[in-house]
Tab-separated table of C-alpha atoms and ligand atoms in Angstrom:
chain	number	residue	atom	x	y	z
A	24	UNK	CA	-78.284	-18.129	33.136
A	25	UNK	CA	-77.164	-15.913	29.878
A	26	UNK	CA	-73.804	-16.212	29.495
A	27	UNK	CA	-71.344	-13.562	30.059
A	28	UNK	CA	-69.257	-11.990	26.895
A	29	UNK	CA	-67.156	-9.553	27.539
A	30	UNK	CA	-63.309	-9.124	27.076
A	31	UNK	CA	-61.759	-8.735	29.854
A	32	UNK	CA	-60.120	-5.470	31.061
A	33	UNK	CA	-56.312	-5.912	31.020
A	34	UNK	CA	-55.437	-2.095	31.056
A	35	UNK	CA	-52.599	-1.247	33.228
A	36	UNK	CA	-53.749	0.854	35.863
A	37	UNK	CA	-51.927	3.462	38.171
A	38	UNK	CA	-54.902	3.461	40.709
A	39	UNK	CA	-57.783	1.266	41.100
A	40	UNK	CA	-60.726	1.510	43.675
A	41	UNK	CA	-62.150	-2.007	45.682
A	42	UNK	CA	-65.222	-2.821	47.230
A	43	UNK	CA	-64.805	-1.693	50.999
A	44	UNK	CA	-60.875	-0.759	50.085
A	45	UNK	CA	-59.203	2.857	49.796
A	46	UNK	CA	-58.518	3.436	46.404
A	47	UNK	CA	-54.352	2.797	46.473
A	48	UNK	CA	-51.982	2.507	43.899
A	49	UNK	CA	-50.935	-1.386	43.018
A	50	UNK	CA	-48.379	-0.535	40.344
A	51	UNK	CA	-45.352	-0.156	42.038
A	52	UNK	CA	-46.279	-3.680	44.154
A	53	UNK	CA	-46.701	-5.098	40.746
A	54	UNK	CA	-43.356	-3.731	39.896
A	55	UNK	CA	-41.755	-5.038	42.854
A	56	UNK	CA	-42.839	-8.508	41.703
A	57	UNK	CA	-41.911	-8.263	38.448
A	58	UNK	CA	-38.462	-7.647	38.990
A	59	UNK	CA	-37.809	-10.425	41.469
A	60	UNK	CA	-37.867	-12.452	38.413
A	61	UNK	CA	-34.543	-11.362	37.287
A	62	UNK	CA	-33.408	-9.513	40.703
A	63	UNK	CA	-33.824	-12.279	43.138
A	64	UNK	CA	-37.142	-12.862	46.046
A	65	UNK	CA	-38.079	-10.060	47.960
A	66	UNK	CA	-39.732	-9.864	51.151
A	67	UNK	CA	-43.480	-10.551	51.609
A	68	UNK	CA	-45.562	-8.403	50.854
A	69	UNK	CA	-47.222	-7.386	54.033
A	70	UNK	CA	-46.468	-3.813	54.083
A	71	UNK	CA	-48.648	-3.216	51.049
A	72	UNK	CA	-51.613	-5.836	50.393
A	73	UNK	CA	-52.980	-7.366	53.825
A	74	UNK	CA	-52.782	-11.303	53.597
A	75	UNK	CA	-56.878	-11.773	53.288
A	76	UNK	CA	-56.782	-8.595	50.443
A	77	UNK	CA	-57.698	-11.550	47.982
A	78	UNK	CA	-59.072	-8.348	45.219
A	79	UNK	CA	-55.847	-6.522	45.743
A	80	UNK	CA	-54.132	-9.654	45.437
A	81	UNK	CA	-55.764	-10.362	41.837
A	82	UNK	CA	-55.896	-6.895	40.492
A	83	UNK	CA	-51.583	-7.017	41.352
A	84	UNK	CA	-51.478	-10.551	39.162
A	85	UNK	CA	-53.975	-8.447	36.596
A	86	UNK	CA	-51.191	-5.691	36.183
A	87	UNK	CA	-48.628	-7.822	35.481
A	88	UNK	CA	-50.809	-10.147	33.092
A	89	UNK	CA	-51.815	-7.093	31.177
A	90	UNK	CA	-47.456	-5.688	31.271
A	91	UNK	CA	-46.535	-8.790	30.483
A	92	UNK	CA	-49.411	-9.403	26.859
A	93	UNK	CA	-48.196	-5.755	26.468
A	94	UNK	CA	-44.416	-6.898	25.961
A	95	UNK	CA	-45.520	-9.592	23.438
A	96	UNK	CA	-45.513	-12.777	25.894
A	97	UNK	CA	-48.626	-14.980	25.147
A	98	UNK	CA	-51.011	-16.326	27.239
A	99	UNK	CA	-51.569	-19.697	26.514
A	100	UNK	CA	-54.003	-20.675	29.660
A	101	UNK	CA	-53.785	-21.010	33.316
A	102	UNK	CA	-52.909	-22.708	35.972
A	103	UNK	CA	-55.422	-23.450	39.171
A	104	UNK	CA	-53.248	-23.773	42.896
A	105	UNK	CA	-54.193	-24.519	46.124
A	106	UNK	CA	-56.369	-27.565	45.049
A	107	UNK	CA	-54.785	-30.524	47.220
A	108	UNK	CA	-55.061	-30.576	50.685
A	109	UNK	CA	-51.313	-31.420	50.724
A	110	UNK	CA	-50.460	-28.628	48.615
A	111	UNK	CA	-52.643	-26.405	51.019
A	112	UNK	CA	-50.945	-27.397	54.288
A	113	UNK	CA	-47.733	-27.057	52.617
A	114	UNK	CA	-48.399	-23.516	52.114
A	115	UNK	CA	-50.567	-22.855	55.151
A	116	UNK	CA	-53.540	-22.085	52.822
A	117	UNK	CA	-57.314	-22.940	52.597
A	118	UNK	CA	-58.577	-22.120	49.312
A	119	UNK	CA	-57.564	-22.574	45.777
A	120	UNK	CA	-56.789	-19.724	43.406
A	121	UNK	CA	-55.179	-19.093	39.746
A	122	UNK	CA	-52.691	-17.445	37.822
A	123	UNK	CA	-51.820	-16.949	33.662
A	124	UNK	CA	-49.701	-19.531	31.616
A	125	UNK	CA	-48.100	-17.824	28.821
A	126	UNK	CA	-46.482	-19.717	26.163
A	127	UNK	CA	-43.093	-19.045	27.139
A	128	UNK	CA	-43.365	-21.158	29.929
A	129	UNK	CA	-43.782	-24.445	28.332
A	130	UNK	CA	-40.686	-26.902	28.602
A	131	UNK	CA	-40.902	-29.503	25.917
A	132	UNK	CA	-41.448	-32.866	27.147
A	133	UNK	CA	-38.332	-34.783	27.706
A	134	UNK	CA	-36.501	-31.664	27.668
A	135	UNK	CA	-34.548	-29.439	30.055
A	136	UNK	CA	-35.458	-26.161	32.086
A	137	UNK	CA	-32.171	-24.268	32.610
A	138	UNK	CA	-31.909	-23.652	36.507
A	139	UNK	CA	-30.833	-19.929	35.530
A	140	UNK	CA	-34.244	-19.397	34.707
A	141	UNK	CA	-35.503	-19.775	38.180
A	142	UNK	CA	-35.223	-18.790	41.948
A	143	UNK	CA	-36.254	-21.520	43.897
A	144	UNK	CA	-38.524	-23.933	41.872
A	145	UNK	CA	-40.902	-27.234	43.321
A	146	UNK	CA	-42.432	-29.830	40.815
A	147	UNK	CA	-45.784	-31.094	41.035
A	148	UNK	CA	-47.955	-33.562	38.925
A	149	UNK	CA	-51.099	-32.881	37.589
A	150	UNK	CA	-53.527	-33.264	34.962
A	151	UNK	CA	-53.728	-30.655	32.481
A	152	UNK	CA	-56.877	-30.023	30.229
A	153	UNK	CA	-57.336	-28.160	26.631
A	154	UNK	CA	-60.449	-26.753	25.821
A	155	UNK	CA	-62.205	-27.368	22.515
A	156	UNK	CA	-65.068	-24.798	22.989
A	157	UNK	CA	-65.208	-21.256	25.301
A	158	UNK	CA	-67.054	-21.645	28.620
A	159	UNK	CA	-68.469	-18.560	28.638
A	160	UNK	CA	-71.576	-19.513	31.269
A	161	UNK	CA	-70.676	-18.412	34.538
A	162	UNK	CA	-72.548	-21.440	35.911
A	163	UNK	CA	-71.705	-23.985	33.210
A	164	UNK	CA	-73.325	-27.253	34.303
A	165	UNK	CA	-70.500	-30.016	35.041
A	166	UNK	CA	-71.701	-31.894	31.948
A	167	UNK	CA	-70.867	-28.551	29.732
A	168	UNK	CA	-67.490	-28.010	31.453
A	169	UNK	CA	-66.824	-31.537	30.139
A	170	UNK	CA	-68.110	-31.080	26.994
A	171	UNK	CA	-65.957	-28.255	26.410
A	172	UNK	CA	-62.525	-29.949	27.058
A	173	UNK	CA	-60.715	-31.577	23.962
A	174	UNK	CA	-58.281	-33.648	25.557
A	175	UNK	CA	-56.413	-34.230	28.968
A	176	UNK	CA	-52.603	-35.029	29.370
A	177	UNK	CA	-50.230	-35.515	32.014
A	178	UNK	CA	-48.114	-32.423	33.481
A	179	UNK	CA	-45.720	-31.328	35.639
A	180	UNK	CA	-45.758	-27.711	36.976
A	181	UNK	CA	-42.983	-26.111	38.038
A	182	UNK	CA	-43.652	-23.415	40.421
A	183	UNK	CA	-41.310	-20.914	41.726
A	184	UNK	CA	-41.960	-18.415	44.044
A	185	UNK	CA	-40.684	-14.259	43.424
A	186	UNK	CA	-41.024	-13.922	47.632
A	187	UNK	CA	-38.067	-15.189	49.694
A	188	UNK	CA	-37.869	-18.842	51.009
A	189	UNK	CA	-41.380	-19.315	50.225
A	190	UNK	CA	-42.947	-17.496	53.126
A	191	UNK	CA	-46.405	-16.409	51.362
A	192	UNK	CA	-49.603	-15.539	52.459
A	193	UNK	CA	-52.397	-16.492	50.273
A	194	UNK	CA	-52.434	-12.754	48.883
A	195	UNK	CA	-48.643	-13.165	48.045
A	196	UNK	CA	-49.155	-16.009	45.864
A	197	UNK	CA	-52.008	-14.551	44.253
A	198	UNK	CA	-50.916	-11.780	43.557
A	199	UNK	CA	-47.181	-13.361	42.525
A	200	UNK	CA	-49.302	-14.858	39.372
A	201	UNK	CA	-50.066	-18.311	42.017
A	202	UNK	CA	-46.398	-18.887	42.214
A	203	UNK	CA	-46.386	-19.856	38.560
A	204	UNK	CA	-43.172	-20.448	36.466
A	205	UNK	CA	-43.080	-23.508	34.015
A	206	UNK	CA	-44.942	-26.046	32.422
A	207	UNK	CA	-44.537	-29.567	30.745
A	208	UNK	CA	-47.001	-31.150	28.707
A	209	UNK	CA	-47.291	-35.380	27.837
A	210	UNK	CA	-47.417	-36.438	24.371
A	211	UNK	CA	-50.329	-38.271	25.248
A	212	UNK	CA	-53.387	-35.858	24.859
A	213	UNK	CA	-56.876	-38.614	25.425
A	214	UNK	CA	-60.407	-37.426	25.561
A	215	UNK	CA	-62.519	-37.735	28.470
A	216	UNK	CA	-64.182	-40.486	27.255
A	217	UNK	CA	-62.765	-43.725	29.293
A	218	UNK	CA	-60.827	-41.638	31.138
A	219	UNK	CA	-61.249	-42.537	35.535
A	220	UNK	CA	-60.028	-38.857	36.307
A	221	UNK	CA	-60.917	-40.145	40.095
A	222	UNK	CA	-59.145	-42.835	41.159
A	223	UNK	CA	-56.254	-42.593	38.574
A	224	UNK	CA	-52.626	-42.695	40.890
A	225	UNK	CA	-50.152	-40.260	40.713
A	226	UNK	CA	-46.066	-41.078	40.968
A	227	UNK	CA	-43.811	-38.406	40.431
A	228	UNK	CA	-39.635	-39.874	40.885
A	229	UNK	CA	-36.828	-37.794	41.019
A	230	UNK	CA	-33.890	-39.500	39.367
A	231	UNK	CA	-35.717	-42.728	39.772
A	232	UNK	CA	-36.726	-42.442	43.681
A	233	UNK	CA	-40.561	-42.134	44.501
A	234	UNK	CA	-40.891	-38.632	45.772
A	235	UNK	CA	-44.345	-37.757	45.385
A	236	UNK	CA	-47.651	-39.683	45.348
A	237	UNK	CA	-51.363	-38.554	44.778
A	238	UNK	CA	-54.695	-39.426	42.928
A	239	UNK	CA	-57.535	-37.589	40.971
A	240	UNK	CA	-59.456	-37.059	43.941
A	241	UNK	CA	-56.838	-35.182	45.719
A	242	UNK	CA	-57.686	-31.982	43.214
A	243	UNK	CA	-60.578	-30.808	45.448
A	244	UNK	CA	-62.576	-34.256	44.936
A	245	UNK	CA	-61.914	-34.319	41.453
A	246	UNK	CA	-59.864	-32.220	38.414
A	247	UNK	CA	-62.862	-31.747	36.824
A	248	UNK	CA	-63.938	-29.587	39.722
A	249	UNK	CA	-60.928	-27.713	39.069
A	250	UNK	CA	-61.744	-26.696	36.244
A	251	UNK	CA	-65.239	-25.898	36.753
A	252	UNK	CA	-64.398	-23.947	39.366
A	253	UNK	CA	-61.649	-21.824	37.411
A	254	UNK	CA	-64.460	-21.915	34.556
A	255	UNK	CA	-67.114	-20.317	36.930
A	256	UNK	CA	-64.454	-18.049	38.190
A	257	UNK	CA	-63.467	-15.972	35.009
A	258	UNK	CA	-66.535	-16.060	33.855
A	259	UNK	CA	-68.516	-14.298	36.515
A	260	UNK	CA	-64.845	-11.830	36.546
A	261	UNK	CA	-65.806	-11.512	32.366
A	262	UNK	CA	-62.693	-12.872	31.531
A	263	UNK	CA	-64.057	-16.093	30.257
A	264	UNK	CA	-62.105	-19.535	29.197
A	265	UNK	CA	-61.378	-19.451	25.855
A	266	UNK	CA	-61.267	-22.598	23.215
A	267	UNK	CA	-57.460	-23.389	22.781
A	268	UNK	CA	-56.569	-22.448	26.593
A	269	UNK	CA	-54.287	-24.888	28.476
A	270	UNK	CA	-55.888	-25.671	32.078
A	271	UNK	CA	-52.977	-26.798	34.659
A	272	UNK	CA	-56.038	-28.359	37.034
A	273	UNK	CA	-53.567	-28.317	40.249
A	274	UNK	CA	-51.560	-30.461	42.213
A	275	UNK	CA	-52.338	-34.143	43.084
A	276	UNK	CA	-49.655	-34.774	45.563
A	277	UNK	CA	-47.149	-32.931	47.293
A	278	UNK	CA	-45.081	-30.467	45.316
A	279	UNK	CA	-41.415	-31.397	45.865
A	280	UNK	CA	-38.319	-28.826	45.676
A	281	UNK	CA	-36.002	-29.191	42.813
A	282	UNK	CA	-32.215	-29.427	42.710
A	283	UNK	CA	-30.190	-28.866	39.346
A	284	UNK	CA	-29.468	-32.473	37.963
A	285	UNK	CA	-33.013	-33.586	38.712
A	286	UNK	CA	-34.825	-35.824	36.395
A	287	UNK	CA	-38.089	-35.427	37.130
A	288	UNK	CA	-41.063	-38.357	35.809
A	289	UNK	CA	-44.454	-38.325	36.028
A	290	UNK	CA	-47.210	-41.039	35.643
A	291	UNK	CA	-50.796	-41.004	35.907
A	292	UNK	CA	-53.359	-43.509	35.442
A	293	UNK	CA	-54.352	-43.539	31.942
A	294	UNK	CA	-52.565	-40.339	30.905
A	295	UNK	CA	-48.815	-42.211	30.740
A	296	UNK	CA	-46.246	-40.152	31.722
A	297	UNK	CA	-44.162	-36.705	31.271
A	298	UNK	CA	-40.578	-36.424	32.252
A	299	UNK	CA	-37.703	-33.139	31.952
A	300	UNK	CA	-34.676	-32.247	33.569
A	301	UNK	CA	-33.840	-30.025	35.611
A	302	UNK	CA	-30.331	-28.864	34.631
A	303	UNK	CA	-28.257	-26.810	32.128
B	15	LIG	O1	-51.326	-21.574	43.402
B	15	LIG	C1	-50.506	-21.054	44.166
B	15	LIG	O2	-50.674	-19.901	44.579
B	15	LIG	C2	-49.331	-21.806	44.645
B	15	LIG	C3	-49.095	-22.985	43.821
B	15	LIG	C4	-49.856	-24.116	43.970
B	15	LIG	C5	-50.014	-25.067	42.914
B	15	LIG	O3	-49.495	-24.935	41.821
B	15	LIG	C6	-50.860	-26.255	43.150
B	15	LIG	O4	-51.362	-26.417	44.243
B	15	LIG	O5	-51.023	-27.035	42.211
């Protein structure tokens, strides 16, 4: 199939129409969200976007994308959630979904996320992945979704959710950018080549205690899936992977919440490790 190349649409919008939906106005949900960041979590969002409104859901996250490229933040990937059958349960979820990494997210490796820059954050392992080459094809093949990474690393997300005590539905999350927050990258980008992105084990510690364990396959069969599915995603939506993005491919064990004075390691098979703390 052609592929598809067209920017996407991050206009703002004040009303907006969906298939089988009456045309309602997200912005002031959008709102809502956006100032939970610096106001504190706010109540689900039930009253406004029904928990299976997954279009509602994403044209909410679209709105604040689009505010938030319109203040100057930049997008710098995204993240894929909802990918670990742990992670699922946790949540009381069934399918995976995404959200936008911008720049200002990243914590340096071996560095320190102030905890009065978040509400009520959880740390998870993953792989990330950094593309060398668009994926424009909306059915990319998984040999071209391969070809088109440069490198993986190990990472830790740090997610934090804008709706009280965690109590989301999967439209909350979605539309609360999938719960997104921070980022850390390894120092130790490898290509694919060599890499056994299957089998590879997972051990996140806190302070030097085993808190979380996974494997590759725990990222719906494999992180490459991930990926391919994210890929196939925004490119059928027209808002197409780009070369440069950062891909957070999703969680390969349990997330785990964090509590200021955490020092937080990761390690993954062939990708060595990624560490920060979690204190002022
Ligand atoms: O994606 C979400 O909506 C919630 C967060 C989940 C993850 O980050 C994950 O499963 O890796």
């Amino acid at each position: 199939m052609a592929g598809i190349e067209c920017k996407p649409d991050l206009t703002p919008r004040r009303a907006r129409t969906y298939p089988g939906v009456m045309e309602k106005d997200l912005e002031p949900t959008a709102r809502r969200l956006r100032e939970a960041y610096a106001a504190g979590p706010i109540a689900p969002l039930r009253d406004v976007l029904d928990p299976t409104d997954i279009d509602g859901a994403y044209a909410v996250q679209a709105i604040n994308t689009a505010h938030w490229i319109g203040e100057g933040r930049r997008l710098a990937g995204r993240k894929i959630g909802l990918t670990a059958k742990a992670v699922q349960a946790q949540l009381g979820v069934d399918r995976p979904d995404f959200g936008a990494l911008f720049e200002d997210m990243r914590v340096a490796d071996g560095g320190r996320l102030d905890p009065a820059r978040a509400i009520q954050p959880k740390a998870e392992a993953e792989i990330a992945f950094v593309l060398g080459r668009d994926i424009t094809d909306a059915d990319a093949s998984p040999e071209a979704i391969a070809g088109a990474i440069d490198h993986a690393v190990a990472a830790i997300e740090i997610v934090d959710s804008r709706i009280a005590d965690w109590k989301i539905s999967f439209a909350d999350t979605v539309a609360d950018n999938g719960s997104s927050a921070f980022f850390v990258l390894g120092d130790d980008p490898k290509p694919l080549a060599g890499l056994d992105l299957y089998s590879c084990g997972m051990v996140m510690e806190f302070n030097g205690a085993v808190v979380s364990l996974g494997a590759g396959a725990a990222c719906l069969g494999h992180p490459l899936n991930a990926v391919q599915w994210l890929a196939h995603t925004l490119a059928a939506r027209g808002q197409p992977l780009r070369a440069g993005d950062i891909l957070l491919s999703g969680a390969l064990g349990p997330m785990v919440a964090l509590t200021p004075g955490d020092e937080v390691r990761t390690r993954i098979g062939g990708l060595g490790t990624c560490t920060f703390t979690y204190g002022a």
